[in-house]
Amino acid sequence: MSFTNNKGSEARLEKKRKGGFWLRKWDSVDVANIFLVMGMHILAIYAPFMFNWGAIWVALVMEVITALGVTIGYHRLLTHKSFKIPKWLEYIIVYCGLHAGQKEPIYWVSVHKYHHMYVETEKDPHTPKEGFWFSHIGWLFDNEYIAAKAGESRSGDYSNVPELKAQWFYGFLHSTYIWHKGIREVAIHHFTYFVNSVCHTWGDRPWNTSDTSTNNWWITISTYGEGWHNNHHAFPKSARHGLEWWQFDLTWEIIKFLETIGLVTYIKLPTAAGKERLKMRLDNTKQTKRK
């Protein structure tokens, strides 16, 4: 962001003040942010109904790791340069902070630098002069207002963090954040769901299972071998889903590699006798249908 004082930005600020928080014009970033934050809070409300100590410990450990990524990486290191560490360690710590849900480093550091530069003034991005609600969380849902205070376009140029913009790592995180946090997670969800839907509707059935499971090669590509679903239902305990030499199964290849270096043991695979029994069942079923 680049905070300047000009008549255009002042006019936009005045327009925003008159509209108030709820009656103002909401842009796509505001809407996306409020749905994301609401979703997180709904999950938090639901959490007590899924209580178990294991979940609590995982949440606590991940909270510590991701929060320290923000406090050590985003805040004290990148923003205030309070200390120096090797670049490889800096990137690891900052990457932990990326999973705290507070956006990527260039955005976070830019906003926080302006907060210190204009603390508790009209130009403070989350000034308490706008009220407790605004300084606490409301500013997250008012992208255009924050941009107007900066006297810039809504996209922001982040001119106060040139040292971060110049580094490929932070530029990469900034330009790929939506894909990393949005598209990636949506894709993983739906690719997994396709196994449940597509692989019980379309595809080949080389094995005579008592269900509608199928092998679907294009689902296999996006799920790293899970698309050989009929194979899986025929031999559910098998670590290998692509049973034929031509059925590529990336998950199995990784498991096999881990076995060669001694990290995986007791691998379960279908026996020749088990395969033969299922093939005989399939042949008998086909003959019965012909009659």
PDB file of C-alpha atoms in Angstrom, residues 54-280:
ATOM      1  CA  GLY A  54      -6.497 -35.920  20.464  1.00  0.00           C
ATOM      2  CA  ALA A  55      -8.162 -33.156  18.465  1.00  0.00           C
ATOM      3  CA  ILE A  56      -7.456 -30.639  21.195  1.00  0.00           C
ATOM      4  CA  TRP A  57      -3.770 -31.526  21.275  1.00  0.00           C
ATOM      5  CA  VAL A  58      -3.483 -31.313  17.482  1.00  0.00           C
ATOM      6  CA  ALA A  59      -5.235 -27.927  17.521  1.00  0.00           C
ATOM      7  CA  LEU A  60      -2.948 -26.647  20.277  1.00  0.00           C
ATOM      8  CA  VAL A  61       0.227 -27.820  18.557  1.00  0.00           C
ATOM      9  CA  MET A  62      -0.815 -26.382  15.189  1.00  0.00           C
ATOM     10  CA  GLU A  63      -1.920 -23.136  16.850  1.00  0.00           C
ATOM     11  CA  VAL A  64       1.512 -22.753  18.421  1.00  0.00           C
ATOM     12  CA  ILE A  65       3.368 -23.571  15.183  1.00  0.00           C
ATOM     13  CA  THR A  66       1.306 -21.274  12.940  1.00  0.00           C
ATOM     14  CA  ALA A  67       1.054 -18.452  15.494  1.00  0.00           C
ATOM     15  CA  LEU A  68       4.824 -18.481  16.006  1.00  0.00           C
ATOM     16  CA  GLY A  69       5.171 -18.333  12.238  1.00  0.00           C
ATOM     17  CA  VAL A  70       3.352 -14.999  12.440  1.00  0.00           C
ATOM     18  CA  THR A  71       4.963 -13.621  15.607  1.00  0.00           C
ATOM     19  CA  ILE A  72       8.531 -14.678  14.795  1.00  0.00           C
ATOM     20  CA  GLY A  73       8.395 -14.566  10.996  1.00  0.00           C
ATOM     21  CA  TYR A  74       5.835 -12.007   9.851  1.00  0.00           C
ATOM     22  CA  HIS A  75       6.136  -9.621  12.781  1.00  0.00           C
ATOM     23  CA  ARG A  76       9.515  -9.460  14.463  1.00  0.00           C
ATOM     24  CA  LEU A  77      11.662 -10.641  11.567  1.00  0.00           C
ATOM     25  CA  LEU A  78      10.087  -9.326   8.359  1.00  0.00           C
ATOM     26  CA  THR A  79       8.337  -6.222   9.675  1.00  0.00           C
ATOM     27  CA  HIS A  80      10.682  -4.960  12.366  1.00  0.00           C
ATOM     28  CA  LYS A  81      13.924  -6.758  11.439  1.00  0.00           C
ATOM     29  CA  SER A  82      14.586  -7.466  15.113  1.00  0.00           C
ATOM     30  CA  PHE A  83      17.114 -10.202  14.356  1.00  0.00           C
ATOM     31  CA  LYS A  84      18.771 -12.131  11.540  1.00  0.00           C
ATOM     32  CA  ILE A  85      18.565 -15.819  10.707  1.00  0.00           C
ATOM     33  CA  PRO A  86      19.592 -17.948   7.710  1.00  0.00           C
ATOM     34  CA  LYS A  87      17.284 -17.559   4.727  1.00  0.00           C
ATOM     35  CA  TRP A  88      16.294 -21.221   4.688  1.00  0.00           C
ATOM     36  CA  LEU A  89      15.114 -20.962   8.306  1.00  0.00           C
ATOM     37  CA  GLU A  90      13.350 -17.660   7.612  1.00  0.00           C
ATOM     38  CA  TYR A  91      11.380 -19.234   4.780  1.00  0.00           C
ATOM     39  CA  ILE A  92      10.380 -22.235   6.900  1.00  0.00           C
ATOM     40  CA  ILE A  93       9.142 -20.039   9.762  1.00  0.00           C
ATOM     41  CA  VAL A  94       7.267 -17.700   7.425  1.00  0.00           C
ATOM     42  CA  TYR A  95       5.686 -20.659   5.633  1.00  0.00           C
ATOM     43  CA  CYS A  96       4.335 -21.844   8.987  1.00  0.00           C
ATOM     44  CA  GLY A  97       2.797 -18.386   9.415  1.00  0.00           C
ATOM     45  CA  LEU A  98       1.149 -18.674   6.010  1.00  0.00           C
ATOM     46  CA  HIS A  99      -1.131 -21.351   7.478  1.00  0.00           C
ATOM     47  CA  ALA A 100      -2.365 -19.081  10.279  1.00  0.00           C
ATOM     48  CA  GLY A 101      -5.025 -17.658   7.956  1.00  0.00           C
ATOM     49  CA  GLN A 102      -3.734 -14.067   8.103  1.00  0.00           C
ATOM     50  CA  LYS A 103      -2.873 -13.860   4.398  1.00  0.00           C
ATOM     51  CA  GLU A 104       0.572 -13.829   2.868  1.00  0.00           C
ATOM     52  CA  PRO A 105       3.671 -11.963   4.136  1.00  0.00           C
ATOM     53  CA  ILE A 106       3.742  -9.009   1.711  1.00  0.00           C
ATOM     54  CA  TYR A 107       0.173  -8.021   2.619  1.00  0.00           C
ATOM     55  CA  TRP A 108       0.635  -8.572   6.374  1.00  0.00           C
ATOM     56  CA  VAL A 109       3.952  -6.733   6.651  1.00  0.00           C
ATOM     57  CA  SER A 110       2.743  -3.813   4.525  1.00  0.00           C
ATOM     58  CA  VAL A 111      -0.361  -3.290   6.665  1.00  0.00           C
ATOM     59  CA  HIS A 112       1.583  -3.574   9.911  1.00  0.00           C
ATOM     60  CA  LYS A 113       4.237  -1.100   8.797  1.00  0.00           C
ATOM     61  CA  TYR A 114       1.540   1.445   8.024  1.00  0.00           C
ATOM     62  CA  HIS A 115      -0.047   0.759  11.398  1.00  0.00           C
ATOM     63  CA  HIS A 116       3.192   1.799  13.125  1.00  0.00           C
ATOM     64  CA  MET A 117       3.762   4.719  10.777  1.00  0.00           C
ATOM     65  CA  TYR A 118       0.292   6.200  11.345  1.00  0.00           C
ATOM     66  CA  VAL A 119      -0.686   4.600  14.658  1.00  0.00           C
ATOM     67  CA  GLU A 120      -4.115   5.683  15.927  1.00  0.00           C
ATOM     68  CA  THR A 121      -4.539   8.331  13.236  1.00  0.00           C
ATOM     69  CA  GLU A 122      -6.944   8.530  10.319  1.00  0.00           C
ATOM     70  CA  LYS A 123      -4.471   6.624   8.140  1.00  0.00           C
ATOM     71  CA  ASP A 124      -3.941   3.709  10.532  1.00  0.00           C
ATOM     72  CA  PRO A 125      -5.361   0.680   8.642  1.00  0.00           C
ATOM     73  CA  HIS A 126      -7.096  -0.600  11.779  1.00  0.00           C
ATOM     74  CA  THR A 127      -7.307   2.566  13.826  1.00  0.00           C
ATOM     75  CA  PRO A 128      -9.193   2.352  17.155  1.00  0.00           C
ATOM     76  CA  LYS A 129     -10.646   5.776  16.348  1.00  0.00           C
ATOM     77  CA  GLU A 130     -13.158   3.938  14.153  1.00  0.00           C
ATOM     78  CA  GLY A 131     -14.326   1.951  17.174  1.00  0.00           C
ATOM     79  CA  PHE A 132     -13.525  -1.331  18.857  1.00  0.00           C
ATOM     80  CA  TRP A 133     -15.327  -3.471  16.260  1.00  0.00           C
ATOM     81  CA  PHE A 134     -13.465  -1.887  13.363  1.00  0.00           C
ATOM     82  CA  SER A 135     -10.014  -2.125  14.945  1.00  0.00           C
ATOM     83  CA  HIS A 136     -10.664  -5.700  16.083  1.00  0.00           C
ATOM     84  CA  ILE A 137     -12.005  -7.337  12.933  1.00  0.00           C
ATOM     85  CA  GLY A 138     -14.222  -4.965  10.936  1.00  0.00           C
ATOM     86  CA  TRP A 139     -11.349  -3.582   8.897  1.00  0.00           C
ATOM     87  CA  LEU A 140     -10.869  -6.995   7.297  1.00  0.00           C
ATOM     88  CA  PHE A 141     -14.250  -6.629   5.572  1.00  0.00           C
ATOM     89  CA  ASP A 142     -13.718  -3.108   4.223  1.00  0.00           C
ATOM     90  CA  ASN A 143     -11.126  -3.489   1.508  1.00  0.00           C
ATOM     91  CA  GLU A 144     -12.125  -0.371  -0.444  1.00  0.00           C
ATOM     92  CA  TYR A 145     -12.101   1.764   2.687  1.00  0.00           C
ATOM     93  CA  ILE A 146      -8.599   0.638   3.597  1.00  0.00           C
ATOM     94  CA  ALA A 147      -7.492   1.383   0.035  1.00  0.00           C
ATOM     95  CA  ALA A 148      -9.134   4.814   0.206  1.00  0.00           C
ATOM     96  CA  LYS A 149      -7.234   5.576   3.395  1.00  0.00           C
ATOM     97  CA  ALA A 150      -4.091   4.658   1.514  1.00  0.00           C
ATOM     98  CA  GLY A 151      -5.034   6.864  -1.429  1.00  0.00           C
ATOM     99  CA  GLU A 152      -4.461   3.998  -3.830  1.00  0.00           C
ATOM    100  CA  SER A 153      -6.222   1.448  -5.980  1.00  0.00           C
ATOM    101  CA  ARG A 154      -7.883  -1.494  -4.286  1.00  0.00           C
ATOM    102  CA  SER A 155      -5.220  -3.897  -5.490  1.00  0.00           C
ATOM    103  CA  GLY A 156      -2.406  -2.101  -3.649  1.00  0.00           C
ATOM    104  CA  ASP A 157       1.179  -1.630  -4.751  1.00  0.00           C
ATOM    105  CA  TYR A 158       2.827  -2.473  -1.405  1.00  0.00           C
ATOM    106  CA  SER A 159       5.501   0.153  -2.003  1.00  0.00           C
ATOM    107  CA  ASN A 160       6.571   0.080   1.641  1.00  0.00           C
ATOM    108  CA  VAL A 161       7.883  -3.493   1.395  1.00  0.00           C
ATOM    109  CA  PRO A 162      10.230  -3.382  -1.625  1.00  0.00           C
ATOM    110  CA  GLU A 163      12.679  -5.767   0.039  1.00  0.00           C
ATOM    111  CA  LEU A 164       9.995  -8.463   0.195  1.00  0.00           C
ATOM    112  CA  LYS A 165       8.700  -7.820  -3.310  1.00  0.00           C
ATOM    113  CA  ALA A 166      12.249  -8.243  -4.619  1.00  0.00           C
ATOM    114  CA  GLN A 167      12.565 -11.755  -3.165  1.00  0.00           C
ATOM    115  CA  TRP A 168      11.187 -14.534  -5.353  1.00  0.00           C
ATOM    116  CA  PHE A 169       9.862 -16.482  -2.356  1.00  0.00           C
ATOM    117  CA  TYR A 170       7.611 -13.699  -1.064  1.00  0.00           C
ATOM    118  CA  GLY A 171       6.599 -12.606  -4.530  1.00  0.00           C
ATOM    119  CA  PHE A 172       5.638 -16.195  -5.253  1.00  0.00           C
ATOM    120  CA  LEU A 173       3.552 -16.512  -2.066  1.00  0.00           C
ATOM    121  CA  HIS A 174       1.857 -13.197  -2.818  1.00  0.00           C
ATOM    122  CA  SER A 175       0.960 -14.059  -6.406  1.00  0.00           C
ATOM    123  CA  THR A 176      -0.135 -17.636  -5.651  1.00  0.00           C
ATOM    124  CA  TYR A 177      -1.931 -17.221  -2.302  1.00  0.00           C
ATOM    125  CA  ILE A 178      -5.453 -17.583  -3.712  1.00  0.00           C
ATOM    126  CA  TRP A 179      -4.426 -20.678  -5.650  1.00  0.00           C
ATOM    127  CA  HIS A 180      -2.588 -22.059  -2.636  1.00  0.00           C
ATOM    128  CA  LYS A 181      -5.346 -21.493  -0.082  1.00  0.00           C
ATOM    129  CA  GLY A 182      -8.441 -21.519  -2.282  1.00  0.00           C
ATOM    130  CA  ILE A 183      -8.123 -23.386  -5.546  1.00  0.00           C
ATOM    131  CA  ARG A 184      -5.825 -26.070  -4.122  1.00  0.00           C
ATOM    132  CA  GLU A 185      -8.127 -26.957  -1.236  1.00  0.00           C
ATOM    133  CA  VAL A 186     -11.263 -26.916  -3.398  1.00  0.00           C
ATOM    134  CA  ALA A 187      -9.518 -29.102  -5.989  1.00  0.00           C
ATOM    135  CA  ILE A 188      -8.366 -31.640  -3.391  1.00  0.00           C
ATOM    136  CA  HIS A 189     -11.878 -31.836  -1.958  1.00  0.00           C
ATOM    137  CA  HIS A 190     -13.581 -32.431  -5.297  1.00  0.00           C
ATOM    138  CA  PHE A 191     -10.954 -34.825  -6.627  1.00  0.00           C
ATOM    139  CA  THR A 192     -11.534 -36.923  -3.509  1.00  0.00           C
ATOM    140  CA  TYR A 193     -15.316 -36.649  -3.888  1.00  0.00           C
ATOM    141  CA  PHE A 194     -15.036 -37.764  -7.535  1.00  0.00           C
ATOM    142  CA  VAL A 195     -13.786 -41.124  -6.274  1.00  0.00           C
ATOM    143  CA  ASN A 196     -17.060 -41.494  -4.354  1.00  0.00           C
ATOM    144  CA  SER A 197     -19.277 -40.377  -7.236  1.00  0.00           C
ATOM    145  CA  VAL A 198     -17.616 -40.880 -10.636  1.00  0.00           C
ATOM    146  CA  CYS A 199     -15.892 -44.122  -9.614  1.00  0.00           C
ATOM    147  CA  HIS A 200     -19.260 -45.615  -8.698  1.00  0.00           C
ATOM    148  CA  THR A 201     -20.905 -44.472 -11.946  1.00  0.00           C
ATOM    149  CA  TRP A 202     -18.533 -44.545 -14.934  1.00  0.00           C
ATOM    150  CA  GLY A 203     -15.579 -46.753 -15.741  1.00  0.00           C
ATOM    151  CA  ASP A 204     -14.441 -50.362 -16.062  1.00  0.00           C
ATOM    152  CA  ARG A 205     -15.216 -53.242 -13.704  1.00  0.00           C
ATOM    153  CA  PRO A 206     -12.530 -55.906 -14.108  1.00  0.00           C
ATOM    154  CA  TRP A 207     -13.421 -57.438 -10.738  1.00  0.00           C
ATOM    155  CA  ASN A 208     -16.737 -58.963  -9.706  1.00  0.00           C
ATOM    156  CA  THR A 209     -17.378 -56.990  -6.543  1.00  0.00           C
ATOM    157  CA  SER A 210     -20.764 -56.731  -4.830  1.00  0.00           C
ATOM    158  CA  ASP A 211     -20.977 -52.986  -5.465  1.00  0.00           C
ATOM    159  CA  THR A 212     -20.866 -50.527  -8.371  1.00  0.00           C
ATOM    160  CA  SER A 213     -17.217 -49.490  -7.983  1.00  0.00           C
ATOM    161  CA  THR A 214     -15.307 -48.826 -11.208  1.00  0.00           C
ATOM    162  CA  ASN A 215     -11.795 -48.113 -12.410  1.00  0.00           C
ATOM    163  CA  ASN A 216     -11.570 -44.668 -13.971  1.00  0.00           C
ATOM    164  CA  TRP A 217      -8.220 -43.619 -15.413  1.00  0.00           C
ATOM    165  CA  TRP A 218      -8.872 -39.864 -15.523  1.00  0.00           C
ATOM    166  CA  ILE A 219      -9.835 -39.806 -11.859  1.00  0.00           C
ATOM    167  CA  THR A 220      -6.634 -41.759 -11.216  1.00  0.00           C
ATOM    168  CA  ILE A 221      -4.565 -38.942 -12.718  1.00  0.00           C
ATOM    169  CA  SER A 222      -5.995 -36.323 -10.345  1.00  0.00           C
ATOM    170  CA  THR A 223      -5.967 -38.548  -7.248  1.00  0.00           C
ATOM    171  CA  TYR A 224      -2.576 -40.215  -7.699  1.00  0.00           C
ATOM    172  CA  GLY A 225      -3.924 -43.738  -8.061  1.00  0.00           C
ATOM    173  CA  GLU A 226      -7.211 -43.642  -6.143  1.00  0.00           C
ATOM    174  CA  GLY A 227      -9.173 -43.917  -9.394  1.00  0.00           C
ATOM    175  CA  TRP A 228      -8.434 -47.649  -9.611  1.00  0.00           C
ATOM    176  CA  HIS A 229     -11.430 -47.908  -7.339  1.00  0.00           C
ATOM    177  CA  ASN A 230     -12.801 -51.269  -8.458  1.00  0.00           C
ATOM    178  CA  ASN A 231      -9.380 -52.752  -7.742  1.00  0.00           C
ATOM    179  CA  HIS A 232      -9.532 -51.178  -4.294  1.00  0.00           C
ATOM    180  CA  HIS A 233     -12.989 -52.589  -3.522  1.00  0.00           C
ATOM    181  CA  ALA A 234     -11.864 -56.005  -4.719  1.00  0.00           C
ATOM    182  CA  PHE A 235      -8.769 -55.920  -2.485  1.00  0.00           C
ATOM    183  CA  PRO A 236      -9.383 -53.182   0.121  1.00  0.00           C
ATOM    184  CA  LYS A 237      -6.283 -53.971   2.200  1.00  0.00           C
ATOM    185  CA  SER A 238      -3.918 -53.788  -0.749  1.00  0.00           C
ATOM    186  CA  ALA A 239      -1.392 -50.960  -0.584  1.00  0.00           C
ATOM    187  CA  ARG A 240      -1.278 -51.075  -4.375  1.00  0.00           C
ATOM    188  CA  HIS A 241      -4.402 -49.957  -6.262  1.00  0.00           C
ATOM    189  CA  GLY A 242      -2.984 -50.054  -9.794  1.00  0.00           C
ATOM    190  CA  LEU A 243      -2.692 -53.834  -9.982  1.00  0.00           C
ATOM    191  CA  GLU A 244      -1.702 -54.135 -13.643  1.00  0.00           C
ATOM    192  CA  TRP A 245       1.680 -52.979 -14.933  1.00  0.00           C
ATOM    193  CA  TRP A 246       0.007 -50.324 -17.059  1.00  0.00           C
ATOM    194  CA  GLN A 247      -2.170 -48.979 -14.205  1.00  0.00           C
ATOM    195  CA  PHE A 248       0.032 -46.185 -12.921  1.00  0.00           C
ATOM    196  CA  ASP A 249      -0.405 -45.566  -9.197  1.00  0.00           C
ATOM    197  CA  LEU A 250       1.789 -42.743  -7.888  1.00  0.00           C
ATOM    198  CA  THR A 251       0.761 -43.405  -4.287  1.00  0.00           C
ATOM    199  CA  TRP A 252       1.949 -46.995  -4.607  1.00  0.00           C
ATOM    200  CA  GLU A 253       5.227 -45.920  -6.225  1.00  0.00           C
ATOM    201  CA  ILE A 254       5.973 -43.692  -3.232  1.00  0.00           C
ATOM    202  CA  ILE A 255       5.055 -46.456  -0.776  1.00  0.00           C
ATOM    203  CA  LYS A 256       7.344 -48.828  -2.692  1.00  0.00           C
ATOM    204  CA  PHE A 257      10.198 -46.306  -2.594  1.00  0.00           C
ATOM    205  CA  LEU A 258       9.772 -45.851   1.159  1.00  0.00           C
ATOM    206  CA  GLU A 259       9.962 -49.623   1.491  1.00  0.00           C
ATOM    207  CA  THR A 260      13.294 -49.733  -0.340  1.00  0.00           C
ATOM    208  CA  ILE A 261      14.839 -47.301   2.167  1.00  0.00           C
ATOM    209  CA  GLY A 262      13.399 -49.169   5.137  1.00  0.00           C
ATOM    210  CA  LEU A 263      10.672 -46.749   6.206  1.00  0.00           C
ATOM    211  CA  VAL A 264       7.709 -48.943   5.214  1.00  0.00           C
ATOM    212  CA  THR A 265       7.251 -52.558   6.277  1.00  0.00           C
ATOM    213  CA  TYR A 266       4.589 -55.292   6.228  1.00  0.00           C
ATOM    214  CA  ILE A 267       3.083 -54.173   2.917  1.00  0.00           C
ATOM    215  CA  LYS A 268      -0.136 -55.982   2.043  1.00  0.00           C
ATOM    216  CA  LEU A 269      -0.795 -56.985  -1.574  1.00  0.00           C
ATOM    217  CA  PRO A 270      -3.418 -59.272  -3.158  1.00  0.00           C
ATOM    218  CA  THR A 271      -2.339 -62.868  -3.603  1.00  0.00           C
ATOM    219  CA  ALA A 272      -2.470 -64.698  -6.920  1.00  0.00           C
ATOM    220  CA  ALA A 273      -5.057 -67.069  -5.425  1.00  0.00           C
ATOM    221  CA  GLY A 274      -7.247 -64.165  -4.332  1.00  0.00           C
ATOM    222  CA  LYS A 275      -7.118 -62.627  -7.806  1.00  0.00           C
ATOM    223  CA  GLU A 276      -8.002 -65.958  -9.389  1.00  0.00           C
ATOM    224  CA  ARG A 277     -11.043 -66.424  -7.132  1.00  0.00           C
ATOM    225  CA  LEU A 278     -12.446 -63.032  -8.080  1.00  0.00           C
ATOM    226  CA  LYS A 279     -11.786 -63.645 -11.781  1.00  0.00           C
ATOM    227  CA  MET A 280     -13.670 -66.934 -11.556  1.00  0.00           C
TER     228      MET A 280
END
